CSV table of C-alpha atoms and ligand atoms in Angstrom, one decimal:
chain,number,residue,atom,x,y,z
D,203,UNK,CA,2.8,29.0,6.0
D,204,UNK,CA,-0.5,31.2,6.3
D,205,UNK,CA,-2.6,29.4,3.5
D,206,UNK,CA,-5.5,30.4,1.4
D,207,UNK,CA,-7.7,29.4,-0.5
D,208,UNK,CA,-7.1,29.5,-4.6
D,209,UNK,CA,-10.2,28.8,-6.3
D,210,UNK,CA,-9.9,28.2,-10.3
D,211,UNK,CA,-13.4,27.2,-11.9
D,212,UNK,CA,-14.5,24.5,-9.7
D,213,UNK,CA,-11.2,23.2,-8.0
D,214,UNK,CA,-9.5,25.0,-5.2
D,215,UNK,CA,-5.6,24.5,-5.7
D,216,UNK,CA,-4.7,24.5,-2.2
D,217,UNK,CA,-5.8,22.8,0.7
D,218,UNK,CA,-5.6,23.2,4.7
D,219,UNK,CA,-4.3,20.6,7.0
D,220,UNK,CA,-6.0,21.9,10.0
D,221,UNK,CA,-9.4,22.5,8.4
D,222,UNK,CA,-8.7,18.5,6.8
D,223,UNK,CA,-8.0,17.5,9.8
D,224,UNK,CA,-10.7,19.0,11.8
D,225,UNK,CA,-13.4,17.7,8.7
D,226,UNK,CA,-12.1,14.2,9.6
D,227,UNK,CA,-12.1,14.7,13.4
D,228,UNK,CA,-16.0,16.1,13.0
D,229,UNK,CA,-16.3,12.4,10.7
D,230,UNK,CA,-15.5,10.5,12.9
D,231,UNK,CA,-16.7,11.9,16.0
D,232,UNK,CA,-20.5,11.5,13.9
D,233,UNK,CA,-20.1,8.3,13.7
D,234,UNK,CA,-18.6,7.2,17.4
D,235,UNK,CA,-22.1,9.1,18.4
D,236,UNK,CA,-24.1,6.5,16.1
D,237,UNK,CA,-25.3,2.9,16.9
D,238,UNK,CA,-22.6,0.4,16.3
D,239,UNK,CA,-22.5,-1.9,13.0
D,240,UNK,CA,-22.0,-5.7,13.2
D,241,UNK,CA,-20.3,-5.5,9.5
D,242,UNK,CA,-16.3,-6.4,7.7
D,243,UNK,CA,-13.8,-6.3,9.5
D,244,UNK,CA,-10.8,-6.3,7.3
D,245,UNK,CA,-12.0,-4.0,4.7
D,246,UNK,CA,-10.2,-2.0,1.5
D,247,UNK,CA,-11.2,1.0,0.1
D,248,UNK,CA,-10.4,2.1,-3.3
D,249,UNK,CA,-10.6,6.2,-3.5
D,250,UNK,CA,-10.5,6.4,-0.2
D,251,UNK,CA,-9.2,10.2,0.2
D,252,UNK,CA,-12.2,12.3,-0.1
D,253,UNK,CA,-15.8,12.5,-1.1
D,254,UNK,CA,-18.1,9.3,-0.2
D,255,UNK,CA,-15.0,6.8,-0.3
D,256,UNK,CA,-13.6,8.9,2.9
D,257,UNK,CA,-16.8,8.3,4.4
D,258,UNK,CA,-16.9,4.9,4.3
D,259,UNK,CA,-13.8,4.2,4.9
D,260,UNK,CA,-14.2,6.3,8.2
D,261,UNK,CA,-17.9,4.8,8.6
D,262,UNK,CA,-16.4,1.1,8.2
D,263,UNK,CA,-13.8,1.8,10.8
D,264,UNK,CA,-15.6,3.5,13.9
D,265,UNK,CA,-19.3,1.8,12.7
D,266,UNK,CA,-18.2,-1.2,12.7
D,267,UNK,CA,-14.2,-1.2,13.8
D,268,UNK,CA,-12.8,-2.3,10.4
D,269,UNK,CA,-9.0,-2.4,10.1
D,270,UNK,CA,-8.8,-0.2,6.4
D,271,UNK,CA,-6.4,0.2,3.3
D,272,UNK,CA,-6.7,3.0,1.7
D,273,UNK,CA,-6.0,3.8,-2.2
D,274,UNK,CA,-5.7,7.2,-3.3
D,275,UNK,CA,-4.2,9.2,-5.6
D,276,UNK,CA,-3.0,12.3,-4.0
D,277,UNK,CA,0.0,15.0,-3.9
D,278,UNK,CA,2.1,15.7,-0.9
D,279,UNK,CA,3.4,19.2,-0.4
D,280,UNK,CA,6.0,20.4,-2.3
D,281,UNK,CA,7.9,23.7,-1.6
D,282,UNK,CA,5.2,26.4,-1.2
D,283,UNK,CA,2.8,24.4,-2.4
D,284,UNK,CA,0.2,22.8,-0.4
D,285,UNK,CA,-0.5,19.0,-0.6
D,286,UNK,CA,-4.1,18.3,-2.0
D,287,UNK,CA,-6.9,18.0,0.6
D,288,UNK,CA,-7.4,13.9,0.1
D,289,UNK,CA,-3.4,13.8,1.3
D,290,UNK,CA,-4.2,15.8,4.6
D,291,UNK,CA,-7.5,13.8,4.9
D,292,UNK,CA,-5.8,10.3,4.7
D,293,UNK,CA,-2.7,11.3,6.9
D,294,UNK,CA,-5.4,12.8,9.9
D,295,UNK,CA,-7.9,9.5,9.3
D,296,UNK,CA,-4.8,7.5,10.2
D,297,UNK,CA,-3.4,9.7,13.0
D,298,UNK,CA,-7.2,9.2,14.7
D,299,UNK,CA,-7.4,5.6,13.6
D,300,UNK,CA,-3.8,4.3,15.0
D,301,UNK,CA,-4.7,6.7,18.2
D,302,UNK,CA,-7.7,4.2,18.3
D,303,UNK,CA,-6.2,1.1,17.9
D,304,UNK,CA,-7.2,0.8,14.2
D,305,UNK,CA,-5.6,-0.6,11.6
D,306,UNK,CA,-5.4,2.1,9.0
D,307,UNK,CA,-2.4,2.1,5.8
D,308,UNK,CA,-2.6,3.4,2.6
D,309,UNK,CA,-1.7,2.6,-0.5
D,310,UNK,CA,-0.7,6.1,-3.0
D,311,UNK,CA,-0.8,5.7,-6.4
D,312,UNK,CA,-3.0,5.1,-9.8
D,313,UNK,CA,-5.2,2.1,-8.9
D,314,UNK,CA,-5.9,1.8,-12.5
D,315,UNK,CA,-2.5,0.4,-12.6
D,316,UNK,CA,-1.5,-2.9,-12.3
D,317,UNK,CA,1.8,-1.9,-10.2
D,318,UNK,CA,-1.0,-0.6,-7.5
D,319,UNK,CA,-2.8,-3.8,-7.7
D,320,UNK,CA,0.5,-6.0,-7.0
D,321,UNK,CA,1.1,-3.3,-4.0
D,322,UNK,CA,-1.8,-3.5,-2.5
D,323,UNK,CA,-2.1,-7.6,-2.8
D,324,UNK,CA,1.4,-7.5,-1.2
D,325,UNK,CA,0.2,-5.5,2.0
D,326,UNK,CA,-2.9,-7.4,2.2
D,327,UNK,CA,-1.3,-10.6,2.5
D,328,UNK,CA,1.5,-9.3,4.9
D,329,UNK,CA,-1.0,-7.7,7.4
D,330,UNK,CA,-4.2,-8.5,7.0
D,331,UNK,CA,-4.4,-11.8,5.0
D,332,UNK,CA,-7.3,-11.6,3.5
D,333,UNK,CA,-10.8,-8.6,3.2
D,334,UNK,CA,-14.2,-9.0,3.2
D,335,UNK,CA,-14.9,-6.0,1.9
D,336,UNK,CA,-14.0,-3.8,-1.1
D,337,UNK,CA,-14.9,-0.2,-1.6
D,338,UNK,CA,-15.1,1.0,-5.4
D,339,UNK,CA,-15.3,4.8,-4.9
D,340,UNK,CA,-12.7,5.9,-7.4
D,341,UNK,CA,-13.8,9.1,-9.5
D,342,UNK,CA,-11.4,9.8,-12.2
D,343,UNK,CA,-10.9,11.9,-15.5
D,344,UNK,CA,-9.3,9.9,-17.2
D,345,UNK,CA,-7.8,6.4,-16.9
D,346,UNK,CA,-4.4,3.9,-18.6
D,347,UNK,CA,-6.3,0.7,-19.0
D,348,UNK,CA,-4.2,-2.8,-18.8
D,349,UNK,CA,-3.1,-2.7,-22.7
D,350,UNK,CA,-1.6,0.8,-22.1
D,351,UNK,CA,-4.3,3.3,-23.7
D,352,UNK,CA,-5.5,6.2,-22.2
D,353,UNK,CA,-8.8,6.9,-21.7
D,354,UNK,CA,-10.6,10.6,-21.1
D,355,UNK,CA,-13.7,10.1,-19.8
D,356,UNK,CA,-16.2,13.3,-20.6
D,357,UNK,CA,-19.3,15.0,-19.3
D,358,UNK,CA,-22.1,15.7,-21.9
D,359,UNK,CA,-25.6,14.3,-23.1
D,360,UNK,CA,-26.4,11.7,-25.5
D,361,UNK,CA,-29.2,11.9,-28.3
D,362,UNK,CA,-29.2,15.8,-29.0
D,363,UNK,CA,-27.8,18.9,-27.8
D,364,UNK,CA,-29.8,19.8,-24.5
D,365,UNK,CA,-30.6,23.0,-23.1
D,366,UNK,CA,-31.4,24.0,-19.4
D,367,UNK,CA,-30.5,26.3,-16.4
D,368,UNK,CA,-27.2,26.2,-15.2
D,369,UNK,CA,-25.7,28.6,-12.3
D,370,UNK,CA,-22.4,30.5,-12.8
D,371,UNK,CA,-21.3,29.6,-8.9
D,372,UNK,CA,-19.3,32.7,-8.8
D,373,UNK,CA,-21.6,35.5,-9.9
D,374,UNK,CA,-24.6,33.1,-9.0
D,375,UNK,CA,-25.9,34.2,-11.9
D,376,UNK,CA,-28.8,32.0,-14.1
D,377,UNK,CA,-28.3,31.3,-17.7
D,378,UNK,CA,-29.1,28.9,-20.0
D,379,UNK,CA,-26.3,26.4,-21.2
D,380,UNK,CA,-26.7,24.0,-23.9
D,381,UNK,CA,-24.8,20.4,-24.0
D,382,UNK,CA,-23.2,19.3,-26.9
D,383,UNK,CA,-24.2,15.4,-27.1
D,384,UNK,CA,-20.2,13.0,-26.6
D,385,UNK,CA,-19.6,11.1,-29.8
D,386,UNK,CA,-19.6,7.0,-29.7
D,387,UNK,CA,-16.1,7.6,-29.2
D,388,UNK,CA,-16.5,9.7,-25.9
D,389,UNK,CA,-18.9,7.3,-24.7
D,390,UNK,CA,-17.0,4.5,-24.7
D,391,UNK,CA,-13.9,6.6,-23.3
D,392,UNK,CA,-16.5,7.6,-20.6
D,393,UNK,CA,-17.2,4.0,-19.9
D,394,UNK,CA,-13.6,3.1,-19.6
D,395,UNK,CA,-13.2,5.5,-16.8
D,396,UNK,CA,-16.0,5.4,-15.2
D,397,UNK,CA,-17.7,2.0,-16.0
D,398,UNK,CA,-17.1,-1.3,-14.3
D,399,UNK,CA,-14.1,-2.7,-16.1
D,400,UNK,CA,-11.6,-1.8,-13.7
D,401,UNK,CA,-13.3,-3.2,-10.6
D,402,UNK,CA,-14.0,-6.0,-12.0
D,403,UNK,CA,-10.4,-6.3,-12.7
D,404,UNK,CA,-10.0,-5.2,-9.0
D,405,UNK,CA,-11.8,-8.3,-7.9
D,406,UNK,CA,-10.6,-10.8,-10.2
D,407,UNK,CA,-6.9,-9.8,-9.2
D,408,UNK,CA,-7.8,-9.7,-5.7
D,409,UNK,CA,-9.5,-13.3,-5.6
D,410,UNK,CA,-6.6,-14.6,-8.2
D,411,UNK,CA,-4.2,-13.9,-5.2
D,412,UNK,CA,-6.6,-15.3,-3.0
D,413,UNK,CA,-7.1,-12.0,-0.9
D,414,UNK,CA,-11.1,-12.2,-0.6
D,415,UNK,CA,-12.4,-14.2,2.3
D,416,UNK,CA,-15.1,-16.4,2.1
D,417,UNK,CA,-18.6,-14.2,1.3
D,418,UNK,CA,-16.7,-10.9,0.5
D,419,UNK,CA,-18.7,-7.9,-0.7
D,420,UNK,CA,-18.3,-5.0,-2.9
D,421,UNK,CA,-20.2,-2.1,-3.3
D,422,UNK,CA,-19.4,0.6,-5.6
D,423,UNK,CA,-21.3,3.8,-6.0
D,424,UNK,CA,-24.0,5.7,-8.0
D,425,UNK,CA,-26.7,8.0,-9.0
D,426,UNK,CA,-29.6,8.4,-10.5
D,427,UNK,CA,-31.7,11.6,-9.3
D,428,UNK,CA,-34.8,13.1,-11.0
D,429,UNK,CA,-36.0,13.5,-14.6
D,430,UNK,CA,-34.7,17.1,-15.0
D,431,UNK,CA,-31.1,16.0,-14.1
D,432,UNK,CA,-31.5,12.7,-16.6
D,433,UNK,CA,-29.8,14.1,-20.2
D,434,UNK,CA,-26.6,15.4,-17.9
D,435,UNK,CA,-26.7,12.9,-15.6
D,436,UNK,CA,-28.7,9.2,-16.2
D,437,UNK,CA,-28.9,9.9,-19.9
D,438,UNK,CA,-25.7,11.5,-20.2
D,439,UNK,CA,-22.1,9.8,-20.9
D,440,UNK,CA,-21.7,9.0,-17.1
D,441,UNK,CA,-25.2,8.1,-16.8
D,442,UNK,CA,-24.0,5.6,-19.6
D,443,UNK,CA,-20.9,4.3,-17.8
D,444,UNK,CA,-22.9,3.8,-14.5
D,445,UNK,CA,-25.3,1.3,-16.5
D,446,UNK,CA,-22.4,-0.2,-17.1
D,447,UNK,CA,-21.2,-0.1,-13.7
D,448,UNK,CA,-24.4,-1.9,-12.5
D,449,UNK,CA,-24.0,-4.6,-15.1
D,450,UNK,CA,-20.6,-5.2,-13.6
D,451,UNK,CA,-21.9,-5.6,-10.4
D,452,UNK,CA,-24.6,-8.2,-11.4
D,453,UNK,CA,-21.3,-10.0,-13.5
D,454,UNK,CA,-19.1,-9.6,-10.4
D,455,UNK,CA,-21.4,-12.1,-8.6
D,456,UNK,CA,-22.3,-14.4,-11.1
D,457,UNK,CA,-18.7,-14.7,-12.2
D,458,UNK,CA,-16.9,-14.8,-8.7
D,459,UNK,CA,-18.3,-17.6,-6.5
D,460,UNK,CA,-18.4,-16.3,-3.2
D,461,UNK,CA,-18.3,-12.7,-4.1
D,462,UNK,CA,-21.2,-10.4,-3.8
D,463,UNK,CA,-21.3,-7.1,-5.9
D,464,UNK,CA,-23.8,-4.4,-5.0
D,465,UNK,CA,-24.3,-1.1,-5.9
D,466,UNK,CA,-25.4,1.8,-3.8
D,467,UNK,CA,-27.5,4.5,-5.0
D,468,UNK,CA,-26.1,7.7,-3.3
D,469,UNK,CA,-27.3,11.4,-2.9
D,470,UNK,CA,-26.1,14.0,-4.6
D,471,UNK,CA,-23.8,16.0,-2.7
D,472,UNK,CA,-20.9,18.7,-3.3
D,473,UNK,CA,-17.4,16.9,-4.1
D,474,UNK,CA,-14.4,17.2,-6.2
D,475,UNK,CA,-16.4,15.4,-9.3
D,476,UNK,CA,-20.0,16.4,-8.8
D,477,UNK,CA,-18.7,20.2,-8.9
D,478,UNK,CA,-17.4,19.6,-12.5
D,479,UNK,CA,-20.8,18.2,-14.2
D,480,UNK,CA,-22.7,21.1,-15.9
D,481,UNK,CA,-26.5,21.8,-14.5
D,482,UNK,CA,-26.0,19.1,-11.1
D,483,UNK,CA,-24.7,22.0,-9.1
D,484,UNK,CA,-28.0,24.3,-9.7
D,485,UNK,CA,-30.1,20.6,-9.1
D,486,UNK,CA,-27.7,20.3,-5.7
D,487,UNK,CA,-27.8,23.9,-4.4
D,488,UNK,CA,-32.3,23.6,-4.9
D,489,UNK,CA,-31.8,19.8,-3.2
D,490,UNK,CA,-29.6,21.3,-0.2
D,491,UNK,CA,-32.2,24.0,0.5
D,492,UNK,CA,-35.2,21.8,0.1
D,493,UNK,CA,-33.7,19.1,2.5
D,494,UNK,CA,-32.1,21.3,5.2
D,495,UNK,CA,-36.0,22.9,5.4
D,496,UNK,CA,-37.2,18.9,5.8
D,497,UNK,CA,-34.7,18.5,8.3
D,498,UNK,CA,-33.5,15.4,5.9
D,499,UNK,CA,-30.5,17.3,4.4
D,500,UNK,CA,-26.9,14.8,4.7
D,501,UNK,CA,-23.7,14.8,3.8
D,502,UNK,CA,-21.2,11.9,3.0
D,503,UNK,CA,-20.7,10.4,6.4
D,504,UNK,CA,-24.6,10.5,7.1
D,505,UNK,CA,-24.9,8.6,3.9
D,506,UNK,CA,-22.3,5.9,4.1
D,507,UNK,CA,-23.0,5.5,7.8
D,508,UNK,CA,-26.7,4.5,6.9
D,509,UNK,CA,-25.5,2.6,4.1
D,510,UNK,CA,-23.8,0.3,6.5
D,511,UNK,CA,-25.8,0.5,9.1
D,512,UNK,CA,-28.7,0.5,8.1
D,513,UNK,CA,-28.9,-0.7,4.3
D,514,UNK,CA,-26.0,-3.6,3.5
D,515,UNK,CA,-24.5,-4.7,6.4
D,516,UNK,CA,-27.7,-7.1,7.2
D,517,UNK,CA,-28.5,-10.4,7.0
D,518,UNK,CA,-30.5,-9.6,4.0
D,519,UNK,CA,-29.3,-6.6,2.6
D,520,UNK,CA,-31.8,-3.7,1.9
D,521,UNK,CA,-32.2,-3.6,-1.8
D,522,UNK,CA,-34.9,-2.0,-4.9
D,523,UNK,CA,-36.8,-4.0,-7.6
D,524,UNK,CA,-33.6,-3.9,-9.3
D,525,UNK,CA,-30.8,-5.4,-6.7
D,526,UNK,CA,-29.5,-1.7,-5.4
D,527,UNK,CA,-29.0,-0.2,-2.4
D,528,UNK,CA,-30.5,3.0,-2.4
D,529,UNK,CA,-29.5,5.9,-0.2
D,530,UNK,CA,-31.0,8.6,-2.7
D,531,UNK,CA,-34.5,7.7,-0.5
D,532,UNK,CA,-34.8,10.9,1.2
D,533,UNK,CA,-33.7,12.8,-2.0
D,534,UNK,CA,-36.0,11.5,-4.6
D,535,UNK,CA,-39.1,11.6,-1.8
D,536,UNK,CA,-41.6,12.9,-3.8
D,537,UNK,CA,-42.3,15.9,-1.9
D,538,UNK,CA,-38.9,16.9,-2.0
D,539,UNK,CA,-38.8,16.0,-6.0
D,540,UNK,CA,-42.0,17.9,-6.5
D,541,UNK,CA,-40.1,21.1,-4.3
D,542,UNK,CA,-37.4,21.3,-6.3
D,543,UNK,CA,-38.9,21.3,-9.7
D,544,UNK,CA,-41.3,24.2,-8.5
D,545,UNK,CA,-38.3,26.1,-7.7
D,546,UNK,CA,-36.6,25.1,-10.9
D,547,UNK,CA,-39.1,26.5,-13.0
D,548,UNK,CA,-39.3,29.6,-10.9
D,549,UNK,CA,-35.7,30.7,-10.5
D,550,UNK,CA,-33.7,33.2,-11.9
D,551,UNK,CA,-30.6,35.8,-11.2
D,552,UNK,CA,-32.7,38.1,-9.3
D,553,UNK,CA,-34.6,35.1,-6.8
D,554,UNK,CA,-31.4,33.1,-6.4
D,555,UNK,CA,-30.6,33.6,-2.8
D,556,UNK,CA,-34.3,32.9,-1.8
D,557,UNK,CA,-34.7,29.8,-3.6
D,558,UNK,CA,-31.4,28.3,-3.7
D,559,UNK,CA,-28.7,27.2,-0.8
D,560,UNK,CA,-25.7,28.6,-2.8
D,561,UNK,CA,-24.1,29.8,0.6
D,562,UNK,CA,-24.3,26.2,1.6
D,563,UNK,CA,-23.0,24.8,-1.8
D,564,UNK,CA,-20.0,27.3,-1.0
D,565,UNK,CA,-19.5,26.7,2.2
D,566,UNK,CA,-19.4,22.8,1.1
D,567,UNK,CA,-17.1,23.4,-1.5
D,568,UNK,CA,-14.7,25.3,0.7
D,569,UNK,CA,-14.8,22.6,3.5
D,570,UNK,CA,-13.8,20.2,1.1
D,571,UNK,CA,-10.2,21.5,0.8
D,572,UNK,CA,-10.6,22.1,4.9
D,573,UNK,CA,-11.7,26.0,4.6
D,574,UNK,CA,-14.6,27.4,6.7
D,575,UNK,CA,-14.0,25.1,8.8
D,576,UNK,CA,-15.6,26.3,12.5
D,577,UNK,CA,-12.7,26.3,15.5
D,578,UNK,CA,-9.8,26.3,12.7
D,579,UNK,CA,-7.2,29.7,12.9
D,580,UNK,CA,-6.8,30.8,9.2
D,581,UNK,CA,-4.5,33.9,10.4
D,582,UNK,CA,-2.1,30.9,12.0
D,583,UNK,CA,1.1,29.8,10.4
D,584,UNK,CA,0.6,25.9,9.7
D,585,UNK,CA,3.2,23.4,8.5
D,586,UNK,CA,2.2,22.4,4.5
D,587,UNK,CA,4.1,19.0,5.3
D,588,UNK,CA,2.2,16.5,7.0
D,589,UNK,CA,3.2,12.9,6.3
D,590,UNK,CA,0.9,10.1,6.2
D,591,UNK,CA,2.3,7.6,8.8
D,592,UNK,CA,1.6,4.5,7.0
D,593,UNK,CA,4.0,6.0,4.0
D,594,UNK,CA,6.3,7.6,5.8
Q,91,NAI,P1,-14.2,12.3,-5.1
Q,91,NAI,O1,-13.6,13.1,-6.2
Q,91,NAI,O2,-14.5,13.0,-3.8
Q,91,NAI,O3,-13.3,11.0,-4.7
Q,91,NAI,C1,-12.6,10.3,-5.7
Q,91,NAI,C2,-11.6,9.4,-5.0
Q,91,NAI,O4,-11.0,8.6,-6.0
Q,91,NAI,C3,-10.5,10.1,-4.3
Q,91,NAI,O5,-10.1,9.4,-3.1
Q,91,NAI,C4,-9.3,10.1,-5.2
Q,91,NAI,O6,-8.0,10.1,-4.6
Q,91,NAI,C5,-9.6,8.7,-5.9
Q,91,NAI,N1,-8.9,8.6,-7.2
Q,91,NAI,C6,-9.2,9.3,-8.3
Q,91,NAI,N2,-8.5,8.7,-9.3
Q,91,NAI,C7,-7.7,7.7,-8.8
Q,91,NAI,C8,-6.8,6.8,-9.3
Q,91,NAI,N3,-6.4,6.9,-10.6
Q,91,NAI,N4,-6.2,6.0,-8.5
Q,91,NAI,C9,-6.5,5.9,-7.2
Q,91,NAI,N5,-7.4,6.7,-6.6
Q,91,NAI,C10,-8.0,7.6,-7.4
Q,91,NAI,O7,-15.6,11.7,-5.7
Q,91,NAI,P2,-17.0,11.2,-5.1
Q,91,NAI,O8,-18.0,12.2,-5.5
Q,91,NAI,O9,-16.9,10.8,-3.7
Q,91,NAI,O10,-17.2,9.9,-6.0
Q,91,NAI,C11,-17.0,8.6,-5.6
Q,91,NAI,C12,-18.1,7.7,-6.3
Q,91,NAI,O11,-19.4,8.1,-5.8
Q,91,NAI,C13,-18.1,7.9,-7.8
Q,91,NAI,O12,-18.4,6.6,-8.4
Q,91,NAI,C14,-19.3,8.8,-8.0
Q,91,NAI,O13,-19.8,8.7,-9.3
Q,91,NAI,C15,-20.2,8.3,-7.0
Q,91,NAI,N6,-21.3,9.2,-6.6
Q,91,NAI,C16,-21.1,10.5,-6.3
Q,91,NAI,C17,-22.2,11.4,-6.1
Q,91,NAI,C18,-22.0,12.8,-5.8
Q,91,NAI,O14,-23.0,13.6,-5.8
Q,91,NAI,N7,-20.8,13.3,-5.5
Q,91,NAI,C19,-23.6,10.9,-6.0
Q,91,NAI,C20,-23.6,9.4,-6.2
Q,91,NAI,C21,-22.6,8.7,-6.5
């Protein structure tokens, strides 16, 4: 099949193998050019498809040569149609890992479920006996907690109705949008998804089965950014649900002797879920071009492989005034922070291309589903079916 993209709002509906395949190789081949990390070795990652949880997963194997399960939630090809770009992502990270002598399976399904829980205790115990390690990277809409209800997690303010710029990616025009504040109701849905409950349940289940080696970690992931993100993002419903998040870790460790939850702080970059929050992608596309001007500008792998490297995987771990790792250092510099809200206040349709890096926002959100991708043939028929060996 020749396949293109098909962009509808902010989701592309197809994906390329080869330009998946390639972003991995280019992942990986990063980190084999980076210092090695003396970190887990038997590590599982929850999310593990795409975005940050890719990262580490392909940061934990070549930084520090972890053997790695994967859970994702993914679709394989079907027919015509292509399988989503996580799929092609896990089933090339395993190709290059088992080439390597890696350990690499994966585990598809909704790890909300307890069914994906029992399946991933099974493998653990069959191959690997026991992790060090636990990745909480999942980013979901919606979520089926334990009792059975769903849960719809949403993306608005709190408090009262806020107004700010927003972009229109597609005509990169600049308009205002207002944000209608989530009821109580949508909060707590919000917090369901995206809030710590379910790891915790992840951990309890995993040290239940008695899965989690002595002195295992977890990390799982944040944000905070700068005051003119705060009433989407840190004041917002998700802002809510990472508070809770945080709490969760500081429980985790507490409650779990032998256990040690973190969380890490990360940048905001282009991915499947930061493209859906109103006013983050104007905030990313004045961030991208004031950081690739530093020279500080990095994507997902550069972040989780300084995460490990340089942040957690240390005798005493890197941490704030308030217990986190924090790889949003080089974005909240205050030089950068004081750069982008001079160009926030200044831009507007007609300035757009000077003062933002919308080409590079695009050009992120098209390598995502392994488009644009330098060295890849677009014009050349490709087979929609790849398998991901560990399944197959
Ligand atoms: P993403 O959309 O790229 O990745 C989400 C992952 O979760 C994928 O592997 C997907 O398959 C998996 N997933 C979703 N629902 C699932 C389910 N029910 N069962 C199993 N797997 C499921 O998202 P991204 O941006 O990498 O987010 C990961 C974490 O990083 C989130 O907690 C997010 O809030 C956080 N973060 C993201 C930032 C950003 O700018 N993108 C900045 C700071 C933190």
């Amino acid at each position: 099949m020749i396949v293109t993209p098909k962009v509808r709002g902010f989701i592309c509906t197809t994906a390329h193998p080869a330009g998946c395949r390639e972003n991995v190789k280019e992942q990986i081949d990063y980190v084999k050019g980076q210092p090695k990390t003396d970190g887990p070795k038997k590590v599982l990652v929850l999310g593990a498809s795409t975005g940050y949880g890719l990262s580490s997963r392909i940061a934990l194997a070549y930084s520090c040569g972890a053997a790695t399960l994967g859970v994702l939630f993914e679709k394989p090809a079907s027919g015509s149609r292509t399988a989503t770009a996580g799929w092609y992502n896990t089933a090339a990270f395993e190709e290059f890992a088992h080439q390597d002598g890696l350990y690499a399976k994966s585990v598809n399904g909704d790890a909300f479920s307890a069914e994906i829980k029992r399946q991933v205790i099974d493998v653990i115990r069959q191959d690997l006996s026991q992790v060090d390690m636990v990745v909480y990277s999942l980013a979901a809409p919606r979520r089926t907690d334990r009792d059975g209800k769903l849960w719809s997690s949403v993306l608005k303010t709190t408090g009262d109705a806020y107004t700010n710029k927003t972009i229109d990616l597609k005509t990169r025009a600049i308009s205002d949008v207002t944000i209608e504040p989530a009821s109580e109701e949508e909060i707590t849905a919000t917090v369901k998804v995206m809030g710590g409950e379910d790891w915790k349940d992840w951990i309890a289940t995993l040290k239940e089965a008695d899965v989690l080696a002595p002195n295992a970690v977890t990390v799982a992931y944040s944000y905070i950014g700068p005051a003119l993100t705060h009433p989407m993002y840190l004041d917002g419903s998700i802002g809510m649900a990472k508070r809770h998040l945080a709490k969760t870790a500081q429980e985790i460790t507490q409650e779990f002797p032998g256990v040690t939850g973190y969380i890490s702080v990360n940048k905001a970059l282009v991915t499947q879920s930061s493209a859906a929050i109103p006013i983050v992608p104007l905030y990313i596309s004045l961030l991208y071009k004031v950081m690739k001007e530093k020279g500080i500008h990095e994507g997902c792998i550069e972040q989780m492989t300084r995460l490990f490297h340089d942040k957690l995987c240390k005798a005493s771990p890197e941490l704030d005034g308030e217990g986190m790792l924090r790889l949003d250092d080089w974005e909240m510099r205050p030089d950068v922070q004081e750069e982008v809200s001079r160009l926030w206040e200044s831009i507007l349709t007609e300035n757009v291309e000077q003062l933002a890096d919308i080409d590079g926002y695009w050009e992120d959100f098209y390598r995502m589903f392994g488009f644009q991708v330098p060295g890849v043939d677009y014009d050349a028929d490709v087979a929609v079916e790849v398998p991901i060996p560990s399944l197959a």
